[in-house]
Coordinates of C-alpha atoms and ligand atoms in Angstrom, one line a residue:
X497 CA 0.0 0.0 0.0
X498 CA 1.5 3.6 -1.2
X499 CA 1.9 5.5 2.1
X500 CA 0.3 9.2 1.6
X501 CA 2.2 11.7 3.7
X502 CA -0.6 13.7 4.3
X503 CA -2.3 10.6 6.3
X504 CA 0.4 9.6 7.7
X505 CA 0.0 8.9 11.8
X506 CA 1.7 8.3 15.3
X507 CA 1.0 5.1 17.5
X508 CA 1.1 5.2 21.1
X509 CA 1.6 1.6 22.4
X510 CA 0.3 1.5 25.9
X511 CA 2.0 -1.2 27.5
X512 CA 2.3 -0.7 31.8
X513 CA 1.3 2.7 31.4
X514 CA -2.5 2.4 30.9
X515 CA -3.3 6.1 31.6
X516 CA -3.7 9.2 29.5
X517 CA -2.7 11.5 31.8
X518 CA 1.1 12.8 32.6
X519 CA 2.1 9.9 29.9
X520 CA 5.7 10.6 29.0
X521 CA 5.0 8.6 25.5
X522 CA 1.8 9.8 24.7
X523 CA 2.7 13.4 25.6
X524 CA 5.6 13.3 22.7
X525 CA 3.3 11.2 20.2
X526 CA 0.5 13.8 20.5
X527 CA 3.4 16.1 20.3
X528 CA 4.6 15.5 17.2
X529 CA 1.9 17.2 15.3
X530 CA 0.8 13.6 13.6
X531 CA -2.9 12.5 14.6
X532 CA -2.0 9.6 17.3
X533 CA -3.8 5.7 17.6
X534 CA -3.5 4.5 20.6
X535 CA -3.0 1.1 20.8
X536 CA -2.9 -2.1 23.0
X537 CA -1.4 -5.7 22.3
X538 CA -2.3 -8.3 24.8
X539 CA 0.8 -10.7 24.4
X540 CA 0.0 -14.5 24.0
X541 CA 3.7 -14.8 25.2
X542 CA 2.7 -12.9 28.8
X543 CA -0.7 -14.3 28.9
X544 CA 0.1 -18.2 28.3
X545 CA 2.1 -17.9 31.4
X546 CA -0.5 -17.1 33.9
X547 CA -1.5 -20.5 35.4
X548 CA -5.0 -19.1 35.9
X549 CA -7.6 -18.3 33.3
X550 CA -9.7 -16.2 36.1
X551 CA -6.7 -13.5 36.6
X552 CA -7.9 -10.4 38.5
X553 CA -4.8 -8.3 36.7
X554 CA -5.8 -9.3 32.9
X555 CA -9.3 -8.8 34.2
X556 CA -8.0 -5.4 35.8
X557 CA -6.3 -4.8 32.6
X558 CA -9.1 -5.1 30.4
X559 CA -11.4 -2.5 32.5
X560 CA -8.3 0.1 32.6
X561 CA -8.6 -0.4 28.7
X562 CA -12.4 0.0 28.6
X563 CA -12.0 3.0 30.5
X564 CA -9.6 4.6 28.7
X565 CA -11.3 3.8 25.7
X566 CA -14.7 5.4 26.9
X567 CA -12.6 8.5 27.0
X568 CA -11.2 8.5 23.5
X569 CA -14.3 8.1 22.1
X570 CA -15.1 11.6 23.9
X571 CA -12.6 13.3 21.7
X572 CA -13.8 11.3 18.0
X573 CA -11.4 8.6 18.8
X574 CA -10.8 5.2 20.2
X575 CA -8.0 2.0 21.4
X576 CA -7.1 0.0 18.7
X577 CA -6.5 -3.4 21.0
X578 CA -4.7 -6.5 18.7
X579 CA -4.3 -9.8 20.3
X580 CA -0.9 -11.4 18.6
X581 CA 2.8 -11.5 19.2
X582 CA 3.5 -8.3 19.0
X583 CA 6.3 -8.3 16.2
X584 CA 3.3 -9.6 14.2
X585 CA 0.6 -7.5 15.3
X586 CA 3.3 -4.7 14.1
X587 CA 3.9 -6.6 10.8
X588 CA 0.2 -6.4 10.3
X589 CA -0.3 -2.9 11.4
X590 CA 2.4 -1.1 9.5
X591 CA 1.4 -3.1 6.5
X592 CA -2.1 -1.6 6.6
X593 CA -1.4 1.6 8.1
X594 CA 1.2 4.4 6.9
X595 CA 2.6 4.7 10.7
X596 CA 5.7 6.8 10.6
X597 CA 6.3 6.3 13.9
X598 CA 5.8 4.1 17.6
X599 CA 6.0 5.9 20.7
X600 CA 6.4 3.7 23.9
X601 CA 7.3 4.1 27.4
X602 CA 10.8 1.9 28.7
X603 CA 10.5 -1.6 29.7
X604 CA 13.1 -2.9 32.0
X605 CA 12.6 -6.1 32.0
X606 CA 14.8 -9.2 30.4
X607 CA 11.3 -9.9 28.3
X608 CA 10.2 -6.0 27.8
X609 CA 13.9 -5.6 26.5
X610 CA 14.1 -8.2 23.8
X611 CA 10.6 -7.8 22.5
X612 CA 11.0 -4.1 22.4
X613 CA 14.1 -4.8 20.2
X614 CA 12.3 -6.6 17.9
X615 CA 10.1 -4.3 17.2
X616 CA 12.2 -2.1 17.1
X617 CA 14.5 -3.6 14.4
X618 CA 11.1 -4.3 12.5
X619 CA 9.8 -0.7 12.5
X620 CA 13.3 0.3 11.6
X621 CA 13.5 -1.9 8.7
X622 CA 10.5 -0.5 7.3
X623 CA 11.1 2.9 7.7
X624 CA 9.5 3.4 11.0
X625 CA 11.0 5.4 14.2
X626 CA 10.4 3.6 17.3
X627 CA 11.1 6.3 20.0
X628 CA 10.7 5.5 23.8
X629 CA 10.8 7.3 26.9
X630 CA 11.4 6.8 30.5
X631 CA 8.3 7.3 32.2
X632 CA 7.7 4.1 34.8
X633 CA 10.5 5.5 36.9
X634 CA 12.2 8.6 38.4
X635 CA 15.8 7.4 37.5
X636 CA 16.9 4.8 35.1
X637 CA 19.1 2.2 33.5
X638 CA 22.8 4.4 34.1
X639 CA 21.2 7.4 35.8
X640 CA 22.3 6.3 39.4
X641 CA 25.7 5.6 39.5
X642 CA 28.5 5.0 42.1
X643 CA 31.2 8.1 41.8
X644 CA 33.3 4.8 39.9
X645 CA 30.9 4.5 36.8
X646 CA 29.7 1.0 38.2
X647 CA 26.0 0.6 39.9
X648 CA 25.2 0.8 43.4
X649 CA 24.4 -2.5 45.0
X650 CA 23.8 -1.3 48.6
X651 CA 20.3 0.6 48.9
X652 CA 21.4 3.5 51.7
X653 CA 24.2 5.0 49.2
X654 CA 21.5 4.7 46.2
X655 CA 18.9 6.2 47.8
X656 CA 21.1 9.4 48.7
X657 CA 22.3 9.7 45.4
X658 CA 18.5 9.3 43.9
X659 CA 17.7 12.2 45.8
X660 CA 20.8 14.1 45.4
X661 CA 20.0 13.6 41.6
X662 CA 16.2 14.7 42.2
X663 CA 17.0 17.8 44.1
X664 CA 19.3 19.4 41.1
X665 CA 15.5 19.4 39.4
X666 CA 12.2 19.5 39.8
X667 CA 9.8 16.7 38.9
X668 CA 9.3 16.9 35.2
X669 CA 5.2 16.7 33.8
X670 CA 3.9 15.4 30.8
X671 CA 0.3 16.9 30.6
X672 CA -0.9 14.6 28.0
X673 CA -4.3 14.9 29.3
X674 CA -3.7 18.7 27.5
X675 CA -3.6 17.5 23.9
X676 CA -6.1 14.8 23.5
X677 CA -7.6 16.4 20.8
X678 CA -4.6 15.8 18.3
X679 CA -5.8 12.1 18.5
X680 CA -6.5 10.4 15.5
X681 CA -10.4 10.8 14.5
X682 CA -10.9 7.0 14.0
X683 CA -13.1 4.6 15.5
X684 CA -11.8 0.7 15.5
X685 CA -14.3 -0.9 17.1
X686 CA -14.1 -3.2 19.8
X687 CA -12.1 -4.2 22.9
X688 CA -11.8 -7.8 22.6
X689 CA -13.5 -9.7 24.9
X690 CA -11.7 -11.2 28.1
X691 CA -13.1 -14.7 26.9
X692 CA -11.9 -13.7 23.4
X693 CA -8.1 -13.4 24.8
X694 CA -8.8 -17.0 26.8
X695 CA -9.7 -15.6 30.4
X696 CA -12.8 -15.8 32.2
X697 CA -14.9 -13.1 33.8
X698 CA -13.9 -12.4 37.8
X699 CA -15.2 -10.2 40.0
X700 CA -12.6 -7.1 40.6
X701 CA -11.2 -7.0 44.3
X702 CA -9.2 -3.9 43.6
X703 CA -9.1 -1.0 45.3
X704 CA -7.9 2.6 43.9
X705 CA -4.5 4.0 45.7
X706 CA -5.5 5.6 49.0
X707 CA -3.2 8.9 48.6
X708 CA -5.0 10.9 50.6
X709 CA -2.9 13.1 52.7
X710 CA -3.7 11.5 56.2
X711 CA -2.9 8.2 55.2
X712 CA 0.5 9.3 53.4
X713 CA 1.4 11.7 56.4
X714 CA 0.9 9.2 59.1
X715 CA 2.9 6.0 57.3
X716 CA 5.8 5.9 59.1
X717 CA 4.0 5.2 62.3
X718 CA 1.3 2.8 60.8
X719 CA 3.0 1.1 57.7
X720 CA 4.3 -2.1 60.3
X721 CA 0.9 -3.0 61.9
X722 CA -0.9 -5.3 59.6
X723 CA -4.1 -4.8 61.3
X724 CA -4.5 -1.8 60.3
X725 CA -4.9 0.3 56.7
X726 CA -1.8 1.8 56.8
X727 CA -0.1 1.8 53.6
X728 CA -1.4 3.2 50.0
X729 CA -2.1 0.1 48.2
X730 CA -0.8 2.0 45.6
X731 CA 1.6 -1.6 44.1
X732 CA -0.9 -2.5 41.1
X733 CA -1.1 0.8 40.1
X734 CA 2.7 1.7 39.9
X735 CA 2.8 -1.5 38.0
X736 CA 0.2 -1.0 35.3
X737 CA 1.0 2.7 35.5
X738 CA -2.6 4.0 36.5
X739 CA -0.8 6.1 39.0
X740 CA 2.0 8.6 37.1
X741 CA 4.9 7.9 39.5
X742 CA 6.0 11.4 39.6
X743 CA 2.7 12.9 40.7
X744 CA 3.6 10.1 43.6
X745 CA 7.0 11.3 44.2
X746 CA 6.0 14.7 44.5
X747 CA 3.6 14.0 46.9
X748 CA 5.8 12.2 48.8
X749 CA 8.6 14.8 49.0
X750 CA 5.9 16.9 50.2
X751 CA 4.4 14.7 53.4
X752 CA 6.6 11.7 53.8
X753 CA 10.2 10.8 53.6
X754 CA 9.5 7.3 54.7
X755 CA 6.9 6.6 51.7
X756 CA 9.8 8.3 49.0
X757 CA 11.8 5.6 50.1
X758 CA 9.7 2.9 49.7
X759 CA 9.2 4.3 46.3
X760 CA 13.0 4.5 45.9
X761 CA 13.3 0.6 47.0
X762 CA 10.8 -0.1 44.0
X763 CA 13.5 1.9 41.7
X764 CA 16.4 0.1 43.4
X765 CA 15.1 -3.0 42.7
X766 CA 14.3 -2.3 39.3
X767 CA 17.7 -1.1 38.4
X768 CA 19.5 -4.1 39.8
X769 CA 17.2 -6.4 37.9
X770 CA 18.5 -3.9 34.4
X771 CA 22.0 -4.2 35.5
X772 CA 22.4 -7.6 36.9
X773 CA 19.5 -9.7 34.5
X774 CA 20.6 -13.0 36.1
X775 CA 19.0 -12.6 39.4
X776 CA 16.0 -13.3 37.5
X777 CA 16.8 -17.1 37.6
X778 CA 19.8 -16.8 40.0
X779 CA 21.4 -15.8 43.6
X780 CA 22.5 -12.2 43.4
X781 CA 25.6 -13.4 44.9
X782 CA 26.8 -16.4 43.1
X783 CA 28.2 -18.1 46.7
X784 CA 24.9 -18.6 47.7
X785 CA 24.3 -21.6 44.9
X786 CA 25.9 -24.2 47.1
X787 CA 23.4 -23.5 50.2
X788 CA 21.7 -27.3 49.9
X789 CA 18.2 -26.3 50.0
X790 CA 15.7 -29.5 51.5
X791 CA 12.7 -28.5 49.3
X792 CA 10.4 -30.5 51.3
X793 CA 7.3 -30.0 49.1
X794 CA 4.5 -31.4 51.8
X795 CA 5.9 -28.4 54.2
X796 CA 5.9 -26.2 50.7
X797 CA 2.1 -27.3 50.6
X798 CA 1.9 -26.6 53.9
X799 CA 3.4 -23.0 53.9
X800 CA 1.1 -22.2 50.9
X801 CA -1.8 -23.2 52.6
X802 CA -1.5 -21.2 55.7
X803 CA -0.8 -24.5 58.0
X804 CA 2.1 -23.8 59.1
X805 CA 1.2 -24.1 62.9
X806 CA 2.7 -19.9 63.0
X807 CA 0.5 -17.7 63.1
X808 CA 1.5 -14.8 61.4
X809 CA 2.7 -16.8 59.0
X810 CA -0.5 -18.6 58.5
X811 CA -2.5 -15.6 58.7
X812 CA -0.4 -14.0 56.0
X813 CA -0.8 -17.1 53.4
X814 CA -4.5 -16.8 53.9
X815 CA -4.5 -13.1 53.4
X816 CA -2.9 -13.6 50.0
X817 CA -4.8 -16.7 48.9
X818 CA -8.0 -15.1 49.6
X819 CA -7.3 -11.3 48.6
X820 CA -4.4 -11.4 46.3
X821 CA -2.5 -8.8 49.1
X822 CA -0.2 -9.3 51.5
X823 CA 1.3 -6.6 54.4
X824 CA 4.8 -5.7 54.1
X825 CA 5.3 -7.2 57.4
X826 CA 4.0 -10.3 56.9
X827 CA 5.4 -11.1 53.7
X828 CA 8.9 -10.3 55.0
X829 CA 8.0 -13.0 57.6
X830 CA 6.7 -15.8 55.8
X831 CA 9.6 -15.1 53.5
X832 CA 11.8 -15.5 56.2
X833 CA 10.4 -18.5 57.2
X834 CA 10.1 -20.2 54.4
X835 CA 13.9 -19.6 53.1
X836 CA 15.1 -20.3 57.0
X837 CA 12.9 -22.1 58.7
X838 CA 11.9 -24.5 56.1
X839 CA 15.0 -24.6 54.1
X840 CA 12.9 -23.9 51.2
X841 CA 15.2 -22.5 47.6
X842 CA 13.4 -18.8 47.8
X843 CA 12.6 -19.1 44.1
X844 CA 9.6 -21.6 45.0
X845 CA 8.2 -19.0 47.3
X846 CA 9.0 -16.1 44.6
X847 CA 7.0 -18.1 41.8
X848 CA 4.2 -18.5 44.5
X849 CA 4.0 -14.9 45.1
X850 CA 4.5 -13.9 41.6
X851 CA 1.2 -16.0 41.0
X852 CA -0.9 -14.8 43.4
X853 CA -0.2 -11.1 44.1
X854 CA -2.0 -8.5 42.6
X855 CA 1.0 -5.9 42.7
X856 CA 3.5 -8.5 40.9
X857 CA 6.4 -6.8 40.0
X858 CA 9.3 -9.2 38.7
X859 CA 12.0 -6.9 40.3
X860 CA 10.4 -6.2 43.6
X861 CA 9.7 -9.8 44.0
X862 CA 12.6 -11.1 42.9
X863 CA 14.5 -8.5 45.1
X864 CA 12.6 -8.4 48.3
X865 CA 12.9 -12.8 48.0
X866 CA 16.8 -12.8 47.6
X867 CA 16.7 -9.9 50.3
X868 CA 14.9 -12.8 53.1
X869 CA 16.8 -15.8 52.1
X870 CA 20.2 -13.9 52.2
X871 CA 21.4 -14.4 48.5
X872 CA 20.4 -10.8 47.5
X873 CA 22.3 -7.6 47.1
X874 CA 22.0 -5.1 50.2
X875 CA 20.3 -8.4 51.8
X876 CA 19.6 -9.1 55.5
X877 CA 22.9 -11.1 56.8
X878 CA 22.5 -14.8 56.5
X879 CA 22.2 -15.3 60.5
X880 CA 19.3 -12.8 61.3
X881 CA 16.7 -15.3 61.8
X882 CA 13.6 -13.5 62.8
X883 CA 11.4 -14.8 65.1
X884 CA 7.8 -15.5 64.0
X885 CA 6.6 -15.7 67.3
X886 CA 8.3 -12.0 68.8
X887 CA 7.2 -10.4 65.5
X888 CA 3.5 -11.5 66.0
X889 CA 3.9 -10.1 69.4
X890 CA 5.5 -7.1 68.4
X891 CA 3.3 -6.6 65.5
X892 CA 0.1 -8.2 66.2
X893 CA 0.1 -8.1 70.1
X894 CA -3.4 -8.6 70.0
X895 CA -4.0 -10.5 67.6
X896 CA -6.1 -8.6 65.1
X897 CA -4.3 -9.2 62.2
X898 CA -4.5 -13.1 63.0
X899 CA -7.7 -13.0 64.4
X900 CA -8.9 -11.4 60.7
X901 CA -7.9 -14.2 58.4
X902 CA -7.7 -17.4 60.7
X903 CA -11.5 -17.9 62.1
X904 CA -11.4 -19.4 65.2
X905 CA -8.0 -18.8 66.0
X906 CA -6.8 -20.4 69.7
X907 CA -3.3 -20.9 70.5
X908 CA -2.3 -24.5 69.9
X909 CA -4.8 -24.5 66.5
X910 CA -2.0 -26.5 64.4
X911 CA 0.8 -27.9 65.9
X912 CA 4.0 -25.9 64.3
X913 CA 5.5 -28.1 61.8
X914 CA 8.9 -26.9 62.6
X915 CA 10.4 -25.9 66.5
X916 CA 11.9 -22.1 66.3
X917 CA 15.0 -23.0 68.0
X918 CA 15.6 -26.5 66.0
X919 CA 14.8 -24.3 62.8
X920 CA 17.0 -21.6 63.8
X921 CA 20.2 -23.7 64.8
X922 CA 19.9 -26.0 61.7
X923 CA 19.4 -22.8 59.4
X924 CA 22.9 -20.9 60.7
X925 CA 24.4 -24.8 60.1
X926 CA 23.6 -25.1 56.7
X927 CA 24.0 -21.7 55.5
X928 CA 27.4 -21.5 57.0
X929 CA 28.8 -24.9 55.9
X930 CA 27.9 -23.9 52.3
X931 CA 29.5 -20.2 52.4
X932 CA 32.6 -20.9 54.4
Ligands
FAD1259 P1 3.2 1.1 50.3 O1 3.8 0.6 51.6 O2 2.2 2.2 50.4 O3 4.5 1.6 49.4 C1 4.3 2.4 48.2 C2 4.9 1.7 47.1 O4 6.4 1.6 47.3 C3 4.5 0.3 46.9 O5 3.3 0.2 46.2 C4 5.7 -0.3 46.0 O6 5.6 0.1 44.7 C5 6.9 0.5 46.7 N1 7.5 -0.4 47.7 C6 7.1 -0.4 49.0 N2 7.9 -1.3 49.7 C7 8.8 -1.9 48.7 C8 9.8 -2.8 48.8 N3 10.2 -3.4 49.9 N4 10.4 -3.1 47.6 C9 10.1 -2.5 46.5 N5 9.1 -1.6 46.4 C10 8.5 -1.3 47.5 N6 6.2 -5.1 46.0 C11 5.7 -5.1 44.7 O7 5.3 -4.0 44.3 N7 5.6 -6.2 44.0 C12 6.0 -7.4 44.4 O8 5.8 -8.4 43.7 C13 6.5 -7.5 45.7 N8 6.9 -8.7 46.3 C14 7.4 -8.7 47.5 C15 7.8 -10.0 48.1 C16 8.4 -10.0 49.3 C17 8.9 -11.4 49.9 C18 8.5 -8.9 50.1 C19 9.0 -8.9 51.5 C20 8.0 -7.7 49.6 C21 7.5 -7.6 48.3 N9 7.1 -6.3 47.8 C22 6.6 -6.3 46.5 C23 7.3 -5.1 48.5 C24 6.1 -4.6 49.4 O9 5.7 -5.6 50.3 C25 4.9 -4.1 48.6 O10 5.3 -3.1 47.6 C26 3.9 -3.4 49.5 O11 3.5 -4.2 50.6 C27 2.7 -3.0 48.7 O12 1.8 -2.4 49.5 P2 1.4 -0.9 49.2 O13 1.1 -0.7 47.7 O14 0.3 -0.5 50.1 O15 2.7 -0.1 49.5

């Protein structure tokens, strides 16, 4: 097909950025005085992967797109969604399209990265830019360095260079929302079906963010106590991008230095994940490959169940299995246990969370993990061994939180499958017989 200049058009490929407000992407698309499609490719490569056919985040996915699709059509416009590879579903578009250009927002992980090459090298091929932005994060990729040139590995010296770098400036905007009405006039019908993409219909469980100013103000003295709502919930929406993170940074800079750093771990993690891709599969620090983990998979059953006989650690599995959520707290507890207590290779618990948590986020996950079980960068030291029973007391003291998600609760309710001390003393063995 002969390309007309005069109709020629920008494409904004949504990916985890499924908003149309301070988009860094959209912004320069509708920017660039072409009329903009905005488009969304469910990946058969992503989706085949999800164990579950009833997934609240496709399912969450899917309403973010109806939404955002409703508000196209306000301006004469409306979300082209494919379902296809998306190397293909580019084949096919620029075939039938005159797109001179593909404006995305940066992917950072090993997946995002290939794929995005791809298409890149496609577009490129066929005469097409492929320009992308950094948009999911404050700082990325090489933007945080160590004085040497090499990246940080320790959080503490990251987190005052982050904001040593975000002081020189203030929080850049992308008012997208500002220039909706360069979209491209087009209507192209239909969202496809959640059926049509191979899931089923679920009933949404998910909340908005809670950003109001007394929640964010008061974190630091609620964010440990897992009885109470505490802490912004805000996860899902970093990760699908329904929240702009700098509108969240700047909040935070404005009522709580705790909650920046939180959002500063989330970078942290990220950018060890870009720089060091093999912690995806591996140990952070290679040493750790010769701990001999037992990988009892009836006590595995058991952990994932919530019958653990602990119960904070219970309480915590049943939270997730039945919400999709977990506290900070807790999960650093059950991770704990499961890595020390139970011997358990970290990855099986990480694979466990990645299916069932509704803020998923490979590098969190796969950070916070290696951080419990001791193979991580910046991670707790091998022989801190924390107490399930002293941090229910400390945390839980009474009983709330447990009380919540384990009806009926009495002490004695399950006899613990593992003795602290025994667990404890066997743990420091093992651990220091592989690293010495
Ligand atoms: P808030 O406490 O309000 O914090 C705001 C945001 O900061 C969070 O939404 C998150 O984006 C970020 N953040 C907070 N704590 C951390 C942290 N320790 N590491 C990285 N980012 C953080 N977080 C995920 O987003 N996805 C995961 O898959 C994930 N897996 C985890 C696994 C384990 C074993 C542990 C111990 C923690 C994990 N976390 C993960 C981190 C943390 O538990 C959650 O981000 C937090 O509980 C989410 O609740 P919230 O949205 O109310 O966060």
């Amino acid at each position: 097909m002969e390309k007309a200049v005069d109709k020629e058009i920008a494409v904004c490929w949504l990916r985890r950025d499924l908003r149309l407000f301070d988009n860094t992407a959209l912004y320069h698309a509708l920017d660039s005085g072409l009329p903009v499609q905005v488009i969304f490719i469910f990946d058969p490569e992503i989706l085949n992967t999800l164990p579950h056919k009833k997934d609240q985040r496709v399912a969450f996915i899917h309403q973010e797109l109806e939404k955002i699709n409703l508000k196209l059509l306000e301006f004469g416009a409306s979300l082209l969604v494919l379902h296809e590879v998306p190397k293909k579903a580019f084949e096919k578009l620029i075939f039938d399209t005159p797109v001179r250009e593909v404006y995305a927002n940066h992917d950072y992980e090993p997946y995002a990265r290939k794929r995005d090459k791809e298409v890149k090298d496609l577009l490129n091929e066929n005469n097409v830019g492929f320009t992308t932005y950094k948009d999911q994060v404050m700082f990325e990729k090489a933007e945080v360095m160590k004085p040497d040139g090499t990246p940080y590995t320790v959080f503490t010296p990251y987190s005052k260079k982050w904001k040593e770098n975000l002081y020189r400036q203030s929080v850049p905007e992308f008012p997208s929302e500002t220039l909706l009405s360069h979209l491209l006039k087009k209507a192209n019908g239909r969202i496809p079906s959640l059926k049509e993409i191979g899931f089923q219909n679920v009933e949404l469980h998910i909340s908005e963010a809670d950003l109001s100013e007394g929640l964010i103000k008061d974190y630091h003295k609620k964010r440990d106590l897992p009885f109470v709502e505490g802490t912004s919930r805000a996860g899902i929406h970093l990760r699908f991008g329904t929240v702009s993170v700098r509108q969240l940074v700047k909040q935070a800079l404005q009522q709580n230095e705790t909650w920046l750093n939180e959002l500063i771990w989330r970078e942290f993690f990220m950018m060890i994940l870009y720089h060091f891709p093999h912690v995806e599969q591996h140990n952070f620090r290679r040493k750790y490959d010769r701990i001999p983990w037992r990988n009892n998979e009836r006590e595995f059953e058991l952990w994932c169940r919530g019958e653990t006989g602990y119960p904070m650690v219970d309480a915590g599995m049943r939270q997730l299995n039945q919400t999709g959520w977990m506290h900070n707290r807790v999960r650093m507890v059950v991770a704990g246990f499961l890595c020390k207590h139970l011997l358990i290779d970290w990855r099986w618990g990480e694979a466990y969370f990645a299916e069932k948590l509704l803020d998923y986020e490979l590098a969190s996950n796969n950070g916070n993990w290696q951080w419990a079980a001791g193979t991580g960068c910046d991670s707790a030291p091998y022989f801190r061994i924390f107490n399930p029973e002293s941090q229910l007391k400390k945390f839980d003291p009474d009983l709330k939180y447990v009380k919540t998600w384990i009806p009926n609760f009495r002490a004695g309710y399950l006899e613990p499958i593992v003795e602290h001390k025994f667990a404890r003393a066997r743990a420091l063995e093992v651990y220091k017989k592989a690293l010495n």
